XYZ file of C-alpha atoms in Angstrom:
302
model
C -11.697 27.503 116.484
C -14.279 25.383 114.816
C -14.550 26.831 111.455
C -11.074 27.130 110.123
C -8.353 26.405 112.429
C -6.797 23.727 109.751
C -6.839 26.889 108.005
C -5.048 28.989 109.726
C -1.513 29.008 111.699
C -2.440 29.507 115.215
C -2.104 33.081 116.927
C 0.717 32.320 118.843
C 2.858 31.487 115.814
C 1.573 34.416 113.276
C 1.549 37.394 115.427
C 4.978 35.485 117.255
C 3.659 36.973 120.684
C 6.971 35.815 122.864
C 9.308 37.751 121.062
C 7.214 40.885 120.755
C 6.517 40.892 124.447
C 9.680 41.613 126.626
C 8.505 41.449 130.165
C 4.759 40.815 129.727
C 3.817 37.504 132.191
C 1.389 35.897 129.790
C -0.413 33.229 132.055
C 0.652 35.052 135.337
C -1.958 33.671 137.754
C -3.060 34.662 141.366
C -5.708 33.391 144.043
C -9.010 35.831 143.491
C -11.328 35.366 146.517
C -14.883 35.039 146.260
C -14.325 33.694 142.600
C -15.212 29.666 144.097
C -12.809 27.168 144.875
C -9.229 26.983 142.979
C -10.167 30.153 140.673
C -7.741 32.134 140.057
C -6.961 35.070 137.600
C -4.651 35.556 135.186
C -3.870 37.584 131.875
C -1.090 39.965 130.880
C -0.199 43.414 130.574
C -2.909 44.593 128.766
C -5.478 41.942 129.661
C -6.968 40.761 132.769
C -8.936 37.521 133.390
C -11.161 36.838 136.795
C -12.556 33.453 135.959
C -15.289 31.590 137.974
C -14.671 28.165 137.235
C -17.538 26.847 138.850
C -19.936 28.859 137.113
C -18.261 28.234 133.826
C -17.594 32.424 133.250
C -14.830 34.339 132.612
C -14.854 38.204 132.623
C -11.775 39.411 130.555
C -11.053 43.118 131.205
C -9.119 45.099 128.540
C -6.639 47.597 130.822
C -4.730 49.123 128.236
C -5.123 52.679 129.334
C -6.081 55.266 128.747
C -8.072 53.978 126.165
C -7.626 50.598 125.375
C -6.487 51.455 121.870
C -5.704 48.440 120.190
C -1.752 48.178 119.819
C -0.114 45.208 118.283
C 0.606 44.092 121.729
C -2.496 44.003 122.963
C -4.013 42.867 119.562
C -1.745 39.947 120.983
C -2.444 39.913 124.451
C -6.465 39.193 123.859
C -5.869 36.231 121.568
C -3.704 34.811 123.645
C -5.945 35.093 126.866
C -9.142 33.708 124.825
C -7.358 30.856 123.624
C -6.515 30.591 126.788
C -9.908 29.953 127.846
C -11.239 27.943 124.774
C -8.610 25.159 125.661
C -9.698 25.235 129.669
C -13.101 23.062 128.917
C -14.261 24.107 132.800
C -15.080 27.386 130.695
C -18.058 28.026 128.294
C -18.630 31.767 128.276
C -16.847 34.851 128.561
C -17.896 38.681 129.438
C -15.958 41.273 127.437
C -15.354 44.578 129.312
C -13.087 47.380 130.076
C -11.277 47.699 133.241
C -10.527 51.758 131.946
C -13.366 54.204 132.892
C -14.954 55.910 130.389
C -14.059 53.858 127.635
C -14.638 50.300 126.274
C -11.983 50.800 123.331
C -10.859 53.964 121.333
C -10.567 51.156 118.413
C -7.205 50.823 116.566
C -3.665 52.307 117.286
C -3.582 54.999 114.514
C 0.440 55.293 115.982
C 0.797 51.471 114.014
C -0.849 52.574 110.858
C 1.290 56.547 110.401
C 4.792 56.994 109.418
C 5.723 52.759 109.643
C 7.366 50.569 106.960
C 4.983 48.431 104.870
C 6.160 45.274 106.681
C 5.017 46.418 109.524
C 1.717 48.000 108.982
C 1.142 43.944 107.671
C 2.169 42.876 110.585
C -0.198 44.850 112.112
C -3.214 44.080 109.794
C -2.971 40.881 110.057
C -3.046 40.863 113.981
C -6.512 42.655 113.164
C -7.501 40.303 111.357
C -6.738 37.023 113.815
C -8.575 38.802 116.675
C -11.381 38.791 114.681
C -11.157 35.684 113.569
C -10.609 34.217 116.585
C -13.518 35.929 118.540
C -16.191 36.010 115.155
C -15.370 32.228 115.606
C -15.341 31.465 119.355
C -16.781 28.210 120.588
C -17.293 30.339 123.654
C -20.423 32.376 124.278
C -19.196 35.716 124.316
C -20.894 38.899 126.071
C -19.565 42.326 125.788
C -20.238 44.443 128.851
C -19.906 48.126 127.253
C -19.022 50.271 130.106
C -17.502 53.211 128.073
C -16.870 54.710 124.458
C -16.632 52.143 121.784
C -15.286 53.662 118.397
C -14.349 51.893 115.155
C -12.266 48.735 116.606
C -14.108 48.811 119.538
C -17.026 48.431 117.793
C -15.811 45.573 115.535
C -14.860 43.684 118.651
C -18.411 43.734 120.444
C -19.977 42.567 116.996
C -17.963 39.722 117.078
C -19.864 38.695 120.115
C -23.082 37.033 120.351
C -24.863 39.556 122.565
C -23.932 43.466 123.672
C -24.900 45.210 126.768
C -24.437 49.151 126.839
C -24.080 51.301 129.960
C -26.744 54.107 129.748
C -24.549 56.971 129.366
C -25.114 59.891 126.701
C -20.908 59.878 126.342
C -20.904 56.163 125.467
C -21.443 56.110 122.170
C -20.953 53.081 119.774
C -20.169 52.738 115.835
C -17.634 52.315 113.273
C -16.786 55.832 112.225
C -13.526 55.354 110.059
C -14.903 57.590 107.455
C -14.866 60.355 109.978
C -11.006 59.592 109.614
C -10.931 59.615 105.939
C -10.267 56.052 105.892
C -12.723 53.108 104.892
C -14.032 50.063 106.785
C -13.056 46.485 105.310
C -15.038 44.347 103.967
C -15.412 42.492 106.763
C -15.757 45.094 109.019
C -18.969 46.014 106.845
C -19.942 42.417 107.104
C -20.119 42.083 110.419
C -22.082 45.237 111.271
C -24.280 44.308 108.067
C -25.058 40.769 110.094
C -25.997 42.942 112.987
C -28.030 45.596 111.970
C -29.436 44.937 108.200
C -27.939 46.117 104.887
C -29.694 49.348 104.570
C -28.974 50.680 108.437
C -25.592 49.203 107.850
C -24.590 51.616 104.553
C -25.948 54.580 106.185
C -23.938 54.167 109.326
C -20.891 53.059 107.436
C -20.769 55.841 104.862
C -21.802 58.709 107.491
C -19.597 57.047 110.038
C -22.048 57.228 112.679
C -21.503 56.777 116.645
C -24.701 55.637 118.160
C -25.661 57.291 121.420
C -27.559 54.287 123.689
C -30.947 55.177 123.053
C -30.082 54.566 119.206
C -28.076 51.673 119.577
C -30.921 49.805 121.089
C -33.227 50.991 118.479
C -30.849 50.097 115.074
C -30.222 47.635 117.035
C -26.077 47.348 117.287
C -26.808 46.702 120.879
C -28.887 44.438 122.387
C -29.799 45.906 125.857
C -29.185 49.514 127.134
C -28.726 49.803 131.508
C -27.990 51.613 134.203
C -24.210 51.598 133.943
C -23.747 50.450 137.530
C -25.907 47.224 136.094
C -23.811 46.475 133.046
C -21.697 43.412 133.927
C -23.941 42.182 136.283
C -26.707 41.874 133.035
C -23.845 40.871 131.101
C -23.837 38.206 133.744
C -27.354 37.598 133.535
C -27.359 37.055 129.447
C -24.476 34.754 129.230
C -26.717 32.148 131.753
C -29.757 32.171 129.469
C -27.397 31.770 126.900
C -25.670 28.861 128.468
C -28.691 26.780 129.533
C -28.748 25.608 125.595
C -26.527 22.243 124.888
C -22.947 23.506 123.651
C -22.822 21.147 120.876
C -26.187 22.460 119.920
C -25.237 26.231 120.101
C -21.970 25.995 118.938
C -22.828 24.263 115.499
C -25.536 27.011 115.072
C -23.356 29.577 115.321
C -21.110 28.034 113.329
C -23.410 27.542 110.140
C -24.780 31.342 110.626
C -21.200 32.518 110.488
C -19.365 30.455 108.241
C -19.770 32.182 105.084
C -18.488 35.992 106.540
C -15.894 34.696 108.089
C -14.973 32.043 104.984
C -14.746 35.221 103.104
C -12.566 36.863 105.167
C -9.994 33.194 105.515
C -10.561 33.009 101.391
C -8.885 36.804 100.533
C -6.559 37.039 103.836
C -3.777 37.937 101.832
C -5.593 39.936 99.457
C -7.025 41.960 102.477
C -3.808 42.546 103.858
C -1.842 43.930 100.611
C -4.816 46.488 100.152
C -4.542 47.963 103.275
C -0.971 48.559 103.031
C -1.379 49.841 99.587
C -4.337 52.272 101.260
C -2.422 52.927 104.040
C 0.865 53.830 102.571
C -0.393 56.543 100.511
C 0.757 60.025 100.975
C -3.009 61.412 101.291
C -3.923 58.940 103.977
C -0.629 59.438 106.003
C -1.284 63.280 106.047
C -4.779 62.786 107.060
C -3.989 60.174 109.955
C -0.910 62.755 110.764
C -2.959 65.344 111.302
C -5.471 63.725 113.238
C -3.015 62.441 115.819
C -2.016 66.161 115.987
C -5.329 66.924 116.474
C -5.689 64.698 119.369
C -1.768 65.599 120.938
C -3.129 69.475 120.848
C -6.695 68.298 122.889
C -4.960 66.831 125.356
C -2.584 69.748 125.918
């Protein structure tokens, strides 16, 4: 990852994926027809991964139903899969999208963040923060394909990416809405969107928690292009050429030098960023309120 791997211990080693994942095939693969010759898929439990070689693309599904909510596990699973890809140099783009109708990702597991020990809601945080790492930073051109709802850590992950498609659907909203929750974005969290969408849009989405319908997330402008939502990963598609007709090199030291300083921040106070979220999370008045949201959302679906 080109701006701070030195930095960093790799994924594999900090989030220790083999011993968290009894039974999940990391780097199964299988012949996919129609995906050119020698393609095949591959992926894990909670990730799938239809690559065309020849073209250079990858589309990497997130199946973690219902809702893709982003478990430790799957927090996992992605990094794995697009590190995965980074290393294979037949690939230079990748499509992010949502095998689970309806929804592109509910966001975080609010089960790893209410009534854990401190060590692991740590844990946790800091597989947060190596996904987004690891994505902000991506030699890869990324493309999210948002086929469904795309909350909070949903959002975060599209923002990582260097362009956003949205399926034109009133119920598809887009955002990060963790006030809503009585909890507060991080820093970086607010960086990223603030990258996407200008300071002042930025603090009024952020403090109001806003979900953008698509109409609105063309026009503030956390989205890039609103379609049909039979049209989405097929313009996903579409984007990710134009994108790769520039020389890597070229691209990828762009992006580098237009994201080095949020994500430098974020590498700087890693530590820091983890010890205040379990402080913030650990406290009685948060735990009730994510307690009694989960309740909320048991009793719905009863």
């Amino acid at each position: 990852m080109a701006l701070a791997a030195a930095l960093r211990v790799p994924a594999r080693v900090l989030l220790r994926a083999g011993a968290r994942l009894p039974g999940v095939a990391l780097g199964l693969t299988e012949r996919v027809d129609g995906w050119g010759d020698g393609a095949r898929r591959f992926g894990s439990q909670r990730v799938l991964v239809e690559p065309d070689a020849g073209a250079g693309v990858a589309v990497m599904k997130l199946k973690n139903p219902p809702v893709n909510t982003l478990s430790l596990e799957f927090l996992t699973e992605l990094v794995i899969c697009l590190e995965k890809l980074e290393n294979d140099k037949s690939f230079r783009g990748v499509v992010l999208t949502s095998d689970c109708p309806g929804v592109f990702s509910a966001g975080l597991d609010l089960t790893e963040m209410c009534g854990k020990s401190p060590a692991h809601y740590a844990e946790y945080w800091k597989a947060v923060q190596e996904l987004w790492l690891q994505f902000y930073q991506s030699n890869l051109v990324l493309v999210s394909a948002i086929n469904g709802a795309c909350p909070a850590g949903g959002c975060l992950m599209t923002l990582t990416c260097d362009y956003r498609v949205l399926a034109d659907n009133p119920r598809y909203c887009i955002g990060l809405n963790e006030t809503q929750l009585g909890i507060v974005a991080p820093f970086w969290f607010k960086d990223t969107l603030e990258n996407v969408i200008g300071h002042r849009a930025a603090e009024r989405a952020l403090q109001l928690g806003l979900l953008f319908p698509p109409a609105e997330a063309l026009q503030v402008g956390i989205v890039d292009q609103v379609v049909p939502e039979e049209q989405v990963q097929s313009t996903a598609l579409s984007a990710i050429a134009q994108w790769m007709t520039i020389p890597d090199h070229a691209r990828q030291l762009t992006k580098a030098m237009m994201r080095k300083a949020t994500a430098s921040r974020l590498i700087t106070q890693r530590d820091a960023d983890v010890q205040n979220f379990v402080s913030f999370i650990s406290k009685d008045s948060i735990q009730k309120s994510l307690q009694l949201y989960l309740e909320r959302l048991k009793e719905k679906k009863g």
